Coordinates of C-alpha atoms in Angstrom, one line a residue:
Chain J
M1 CA 93.1 122.5 115.4
Q2 CA 93.5 118.7 115.5
S3 CA 89.8 118.2 115.7
Q4 CA 89.2 120.0 112.5
M5 CA 91.8 118.1 110.5
R6 CA 90.5 116.6 107.3
K7 CA 90.2 112.8 107.2
L8 CA 92.1 110.5 104.9
K9 CA 89.8 107.7 103.7
Y10 CA 91.1 104.6 102.0
H11 CA 88.3 103.7 99.6
V12 CA 89.0 100.6 97.6
A13 CA 87.4 97.7 95.8
T14 CA 88.4 94.2 96.6
S15 CA 87.6 90.6 95.8
L16 CA 86.1 88.6 98.7
D17 CA 89.6 87.2 99.3
G18 CA 91.1 90.6 99.7
F19 CA 92.7 91.5 96.4
I20 CA 92.5 95.0 94.9
A21 CA 94.1 94.0 91.6
R22 CA 95.8 91.1 89.9
E23 CA 99.6 90.9 90.1
D24 CA 99.8 92.8 86.8
D25 CA 97.5 95.6 88.1
T26 CA 94.5 94.6 86.0
V27 CA 91.1 94.5 87.6
D28 CA 89.0 92.6 85.0
F29 CA 87.6 90.4 87.7
F30 CA 85.3 93.2 89.1
P31 CA 81.8 93.0 87.7
A32 CA 81.0 96.3 85.9
D33 CA 77.7 96.8 87.7
L34 CA 76.2 100.2 87.2
P35 CA 74.3 101.1 90.5
P36 CA 77.3 100.7 92.8
I37 CA 79.5 102.7 90.3
L38 CA 77.1 105.6 90.2
D39 CA 76.8 105.6 94.0
Y40 CA 80.6 105.5 94.2
F41 CA 81.1 108.5 91.9
D42 CA 78.5 110.4 93.7
T43 CA 80.4 109.8 96.9
L44 CA 83.7 110.9 95.3
A45 CA 82.1 114.2 94.1
S46 CA 80.4 115.1 97.3
A47 CA 82.8 113.9 100.0
Y48 CA 86.2 114.5 98.6
D49 CA 88.1 117.4 97.0
T50 CA 91.5 115.6 96.9
V51 CA 92.8 112.2 95.8
V52 CA 96.1 110.6 96.6
M53 CA 97.4 107.4 94.8
G54 CA 100.5 105.4 94.2
R55 CA 102.1 105.1 90.8
G56 CA 100.9 101.5 90.4
T57 CA 97.3 102.7 90.8
Y58 CA 97.8 105.6 88.4
E59 CA 99.6 103.8 85.6
P60 CA 97.0 101.3 84.3
G61 CA 94.7 104.2 83.4
L62 CA 97.6 106.1 82.0
K63 CA 98.4 103.3 79.6
V64 CA 95.0 103.7 78.0
G65 CA 95.4 107.5 77.8
M66 CA 93.6 108.5 81.0
T67 CA 96.0 111.1 82.3
D68 CA 93.5 112.7 84.7
P69 CA 91.5 110.0 86.3
Y70 CA 89.5 112.2 88.7
P71 CA 88.9 115.5 87.0
S72 CA 86.9 116.9 89.9
L73 CA 89.5 116.2 92.5
E74 CA 92.9 117.8 93.2
T75 CA 95.2 114.9 92.2
Y76 CA 98.5 113.7 93.7
V77 CA 100.5 110.7 92.4
V78 CA 103.2 109.3 94.7
S79 CA 106.2 108.1 92.6
R80 CA 110.0 108.1 92.7
T81 CA 110.3 107.0 89.1
L82 CA 107.9 109.2 87.0
K83 CA 110.0 112.0 85.6
E84 CA 107.2 114.4 84.9
S85 CA 103.5 114.5 85.2
P86 CA 101.6 113.6 82.0
N87 CA 98.9 116.2 82.8
P88 CA 99.2 119.7 84.4
R89 CA 96.3 118.8 86.8
V90 CA 98.2 115.8 88.2
H91 CA 100.9 116.6 90.8
L92 CA 103.7 114.3 91.4
V93 CA 104.9 113.6 95.0
R94 CA 108.5 112.5 94.6
E95 CA 109.8 112.5 98.2
D96 CA 108.5 111.9 101.7
P97 CA 104.8 110.9 100.9
I98 CA 104.2 110.5 104.6
G99 CA 105.2 114.1 105.4
F100 CA 103.3 115.3 102.3
V101 CA 100.0 113.6 103.3
R102 CA 100.4 114.8 106.9
E103 CA 100.6 118.3 105.7
L104 CA 97.8 117.8 103.2
K105 CA 95.5 116.8 106.0
T106 CA 96.1 120.1 107.8
R107 CA 95.0 122.2 104.7
P108 CA 91.5 123.6 105.0
G109 CA 90.0 121.9 102.0
A110 CA 86.9 122.8 100.0
R111 CA 83.6 123.1 101.9
T112 CA 80.8 120.5 101.5
D113 CA 77.3 121.9 101.0
M114 CA 75.3 119.8 103.4
S115 CA 72.1 121.8 102.8
R116 CA 70.3 118.9 101.1
I117 CA 70.6 117.0 104.3
V118 CA 70.2 119.7 107.0
R119 CA 69.0 122.7 105.1
A120 CA 67.8 124.6 108.1
A121 CA 71.2 124.3 109.9
Q122 CA 73.2 125.5 106.8
L123 CA 76.0 123.2 107.8
S124 CA 79.1 122.8 105.8
V125 CA 82.2 120.6 106.5
A126 CA 85.7 120.4 105.0
K127 CA 85.9 117.8 102.2
D128 CA 88.1 114.8 102.9
I129 CA 91.0 113.2 101.1
Y130 CA 90.5 110.1 99.1
L131 CA 93.3 107.5 99.2
C132 CA 92.6 105.2 96.2
G133 CA 95.6 102.9 96.6
G134 CA 97.7 101.1 96.1
G135 CA 98.3 98.7 99.0
T136 CA 102.0 99.7 99.5
L137 CA 101.2 103.3 99.9
A138 CA 98.2 102.4 102.2
G139 CA 100.5 100.3 104.3
A140 CA 103.0 103.1 104.9
L141 CA 100.1 105.5 105.7
F142 CA 98.5 103.1 108.1
D143 CA 101.9 102.7 109.8
A144 CA 102.2 106.5 110.2
G145 CA 98.7 106.6 111.7
L146 CA 97.4 108.9 108.9
I147 CA 94.5 106.8 107.6
D148 CA 91.2 107.6 109.5
E149 CA 88.6 105.4 107.7
V150 CA 88.5 102.4 105.4
L151 CA 85.7 101.9 102.8
I152 CA 85.8 98.4 101.2
K153 CA 83.7 97.6 98.2
L154 CA 83.6 93.8 98.6
N155 CA 82.9 92.1 95.3
P156 CA 81.3 88.6 95.2
V157 CA 84.3 86.9 93.6
L158 CA 87.4 84.9 94.7
I159 CA 90.5 85.3 92.6
G160 CA 93.1 83.4 94.7
S161 CA 96.1 85.8 94.4
G162 CA 96.9 89.4 93.5
K163 CA 97.8 92.7 95.2
G164 CA 96.6 93.1 98.7
V165 CA 94.8 95.9 100.6
A166 CA 97.8 96.8 102.6
P167 CA 100.5 94.1 101.9
R168 CA 103.4 95.7 103.8
L169 CA 101.6 96.4 107.0
P170 CA 104.1 96.3 109.9
R171 CA 101.5 95.6 112.5
Q172 CA 97.8 94.8 112.7
V173 CA 95.3 97.7 112.3
D174 CA 92.1 97.3 114.5
L175 CA 88.9 98.7 113.0
E176 CA 85.5 99.8 114.2
L177 CA 82.6 98.9 111.9
L178 CA 80.6 102.0 111.1
S179 CA 78.1 100.7 108.5
T180 CA 77.4 98.2 105.8
K181 CA 75.4 98.5 102.6
T182 CA 74.4 95.7 100.3
Y183 CA 73.7 96.1 96.6
R184 CA 71.4 93.9 94.5
T185 CA 74.5 92.9 92.5
G186 CA 76.0 91.2 95.6
L187 CA 78.5 93.9 96.3
V188 CA 78.8 94.9 100.0
L189 CA 80.1 98.3 101.0
L190 CA 81.8 98.1 104.4
H191 CA 82.8 101.3 106.2
Y192 CA 85.2 101.2 109.1
A193 CA 87.0 103.8 111.3
V194 CA 90.6 103.1 112.3
K195 CA 90.9 102.5 116.1
R196 CA 93.5 104.7 117.8
Chain B
M1 CA 69.8 62.0 92.9
Q2 CA 72.0 65.0 92.1
S3 CA 69.4 67.3 93.6
Q4 CA 69.5 65.6 97.0
M5 CA 73.3 65.7 97.2
R6 CA 74.6 67.2 100.4
K7 CA 76.3 70.6 100.2
L8 CA 79.9 71.3 101.0
K9 CA 80.2 74.7 102.7
Y10 CA 83.4 76.5 103.3
H11 CA 82.9 78.3 106.6
V12 CA 85.9 80.4 107.6
A13 CA 87.0 83.4 109.6
T14 CA 89.1 86.1 107.8
S15 CA 90.7 89.5 108.5
L16 CA 89.3 92.3 106.4
D17 CA 92.2 91.9 104.0
G18 CA 91.4 88.2 103.4
F19 CA 93.7 86.2 105.7
I20 CA 92.5 83.1 107.5
A21 CA 95.8 82.8 109.6
R22 CA 99.2 84.2 109.9
E23 CA 102.0 82.5 107.9
D24 CA 102.7 80.3 111.0
D25 CA 99.0 79.3 111.3
T26 CA 98.4 81.3 114.4
V27 CA 95.1 83.3 114.6
D28 CA 95.7 85.6 117.5
F29 CA 94.5 88.6 115.5
F30 CA 90.8 87.5 115.7
P31 CA 89.0 89.2 118.6
A32 CA 87.6 86.5 120.9
D33 CA 84.1 87.9 121.0
L34 CA 81.5 85.6 122.6
P35 CA 78.2 86.3 120.7
P36 CA 79.6 85.4 117.2
I37 CA 81.3 82.4 118.6
L38 CA 78.1 81.0 120.3
D39 CA 76.2 81.6 117.1
Y40 CA 78.9 79.9 115.1
F41 CA 78.9 76.7 117.3
D42 CA 75.1 76.6 117.1
T43 CA 75.3 76.6 113.3
L44 CA 77.9 73.8 113.4
A45 CA 75.8 71.6 115.6
S46 CA 72.6 72.1 113.7
A47 CA 73.6 72.3 110.1
Y48 CA 76.5 69.9 109.8
D49 CA 77.3 66.3 110.7
T50 CA 80.7 66.1 109.0
V51 CA 83.8 68.3 109.0
V52 CA 86.7 68.2 106.5
M53 CA 90.0 70.0 107.0
G54 CA 93.6 70.1 105.8
R55 CA 96.5 69.2 108.1
G56 CA 97.6 72.8 108.5
T57 CA 94.2 73.6 109.9
Y58 CA 94.2 70.5 112.2
E59 CA 97.7 70.8 113.6
P60 CA 97.6 74.1 115.6
G61 CA 94.9 72.6 117.8
L62 CA 96.8 69.3 118.0
K63 CA 99.9 71.1 119.3
V64 CA 97.9 72.2 122.4
G65 CA 96.4 68.7 122.9
M66 CA 93.1 69.1 121.0
T67 CA 93.0 65.8 119.1
D68 CA 89.3 66.0 118.4
P69 CA 88.3 69.6 117.6
Y70 CA 84.7 69.0 116.6
P71 CA 83.4 66.2 118.9
S72 CA 79.8 66.4 117.5
L73 CA 81.0 66.0 113.9
E74 CA 82.4 63.1 111.8
T75 CA 85.9 64.4 111.3
Y76 CA 88.2 64.0 108.3
V77 CA 91.8 65.4 108.1
V78 CA 93.4 65.5 104.6
S79 CA 97.2 64.8 104.9
R80 CA 99.9 63.0 103.0
T81 CA 102.4 63.3 105.9
L82 CA 100.5 62.3 109.1
K83 CA 101.3 58.6 109.7
E84 CA 98.4 57.8 112.0
S85 CA 95.4 59.6 113.5
P86 CA 96.0 60.9 117.1
N87 CA 92.4 60.2 117.9
P88 CA 90.1 57.2 116.9
R89 CA 87.3 59.7 116.0
V90 CA 89.5 61.5 113.5
H91 CA 89.9 59.8 110.1
L92 CA 92.9 60.6 107.9
V93 CA 92.4 61.0 104.2
R94 CA 95.8 60.2 102.7
E95 CA 95.0 60.0 99.0
D96 CA 92.8 61.7 96.4
P97 CA 91.0 64.2 98.7
I98 CA 88.9 65.4 95.7
G99 CA 87.6 61.9 95.0
F100 CA 87.0 61.4 98.7
V101 CA 84.9 64.6 99.1
R102 CA 83.0 63.9 95.9
E103 CA 82.0 60.5 97.4
L104 CA 81.3 62.0 100.8
K105 CA 78.7 64.4 99.3
T106 CA 76.7 61.5 97.9
R107 CA 76.4 59.8 101.3
P108 CA 72.9 60.3 102.9
G109 CA 74.1 62.2 106.1
A110 CA 72.3 62.7 109.3
R111 CA 68.8 64.3 109.3
T112 CA 68.2 67.8 110.5
D113 CA 65.1 68.3 112.6
M114 CA 63.5 71.4 111.1
S115 CA 60.4 71.1 113.4
R116 CA 61.3 74.3 115.2
I117 CA 61.0 76.2 111.9
V118 CA 58.1 74.4 110.1
R119 CA 56.6 72.2 112.8
A120 CA 53.4 71.4 110.8
A121 CA 55.3 70.2 107.8
Q122 CA 57.5 67.8 109.7
L123 CA 60.4 68.5 107.3
S124 CA 63.9 67.2 107.7
V125 CA 66.9 67.7 105.5
A126 CA 70.3 66.0 105.2
K127 CA 73.0 67.7 107.2
D128 CA 75.7 69.3 105.2
I129 CA 79.5 69.0 105.2
Y130 CA 81.6 71.7 106.8
L131 CA 84.9 72.6 105.1
C132 CA 86.9 74.5 107.7
G133 CA 90.1 75.0 105.7
G134 CA 92.8 75.5 104.9
G135 CA 93.1 77.6 101.8
T136 CA 95.1 75.1 99.8
L137 CA 92.5 72.3 100.2
A138 CA 89.7 74.9 99.5
G139 CA 91.4 75.9 96.3
A140 CA 91.6 72.3 95.1
L141 CA 87.9 71.7 96.0
F142 CA 86.8 75.0 94.3
D143 CA 88.7 73.9 91.2
A144 CA 86.9 70.6 91.2
G145 CA 83.5 72.3 91.5
L146 CA 82.7 70.7 94.8
I147 CA 82.2 73.7 97.1
D148 CA 78.6 74.9 97.1
E149 CA 78.6 77.8 99.5
V150 CA 81.1 80.1 101.2
L151 CA 80.4 81.7 104.7
I152 CA 83.0 84.3 105.6
K153 CA 83.2 85.7 109.1
L154 CA 84.9 89.0 108.3
N155 CA 86.7 90.4 111.3
P156 CA 87.3 94.2 111.7
V157 CA 91.1 94.0 111.5
L158 CA 93.8 94.3 108.8
I159 CA 97.0 92.2 109.2
G160 CA 98.8 92.8 105.9
S161 CA 100.0 89.2 105.2
G162 CA 99.2 85.6 106.0
K163 CA 97.4 82.6 104.6
G164 CA 94.7 83.3 102.1
V165 CA 91.1 82.0 101.7
A166 CA 92.0 80.0 98.6
P167 CA 95.6 80.9 97.6
R168 CA 96.1 78.4 94.8
L169 CA 92.8 79.0 92.9
P170 CA 93.5 78.3 89.2
R171 CA 90.7 80.6 88.1
Q172 CA 88.2 83.0 89.5
V173 CA 85.1 81.8 91.4
D174 CA 82.0 83.9 90.9
L175 CA 79.6 84.1 93.9
E176 CA 76.1 85.1 94.6
L177 CA 75.4 86.9 97.8
L178 CA 72.8 85.2 99.9
S179 CA 72.8 87.1 103.1
T180 CA 74.8 89.3 105.5
K181 CA 74.6 89.6 109.2
T182 CA 76.3 92.2 111.3
Y183 CA 77.3 91.7 115.0
R184 CA 77.7 94.4 117.6
T185 CA 81.4 93.5 117.8
G186 CA 81.9 94.6 114.2
L187 CA 82.1 91.1 112.8
V188 CA 80.2 90.7 109.5
L189 CA 79.0 87.2 108.5
L190 CA 78.7 87.0 104.7
H191 CA 77.0 84.0 103.0
Y192 CA 77.5 83.3 99.3
A193 CA 76.5 80.5 96.9
V194 CA 79.1 79.5 94.3
K195 CA 77.8 80.3 90.8
R196 CA 77.9 77.4 88.3

């Protein structure tokens, strides 16, 4: 059933020079523009039923009391150091994140109601898995061949240094451009498939 | 005559994760796709009469015998270590690159024949200055407020680590998106103005 396996999509905001956060994990350099954010949450709700993230991505929200950052998604946080989950909805993945994600992709997943788009055909497809970072986890998952698509929200700002998209990538990952979308705010959404 | 000052445009190819070269200055990860390259050289010939680059950007070509990388452009290489220029057309800038570029922008520059575009009006404008890297020089010129526009050729590849677009940027640079152009090869050309 390889062909029906759910996709893992790395969906992340970056500066123009390729940083997803400052070295201290803050992201104050991203403009808080409403239209792209609404579009983004609409995508999350309709396309995904599961989110996977590293501890470094989870903790900045946690520090301000956000224990469940994506309430509509089944949530997994990869961490060797967190002792217990701060929220019963948030599942910790303590060992073998590669094996865990590989198994997660084979699970059936919720169904997406596509009837708005092709009402007559009554189509539905399995919802995909949202990888929201960070770069270290993404690098390991790229290396294991588990990431299927990359969606970059490219912000019109240069910050010079910070945490990269996939900083520990052992070899280059070739991509195929699927689409681009430009917002009035100057943000460009770039959608790629990983070439096999 | 501030309004007639020539523009300095940082025109550089990057990976999707923001690298302009590997740590050893090689750029083998960029696909050698012909249409974007032809378009690029057409832009160089028509829009610029001068190129400025750092030593790290000049030397990889020099190592393979290319002493004059842009024969149609007045060429300046910023370097404290090069003793003499390997080519009489290539001018070394040994001291105060910021002051040098500031003065260069006030020079009149060659005229661009715009008659193909607005033949009736017989317009012509001063050709601009092409900053082709590297990141260290770009960071210093961003900091001095001397870079007017940024043109990124975003290649559909992730490489994980390497030399950044502007790695020593002392503060963030906010940009305004002017245009995007997508090539069949998956390359996306992004054109920004630096916000003042």
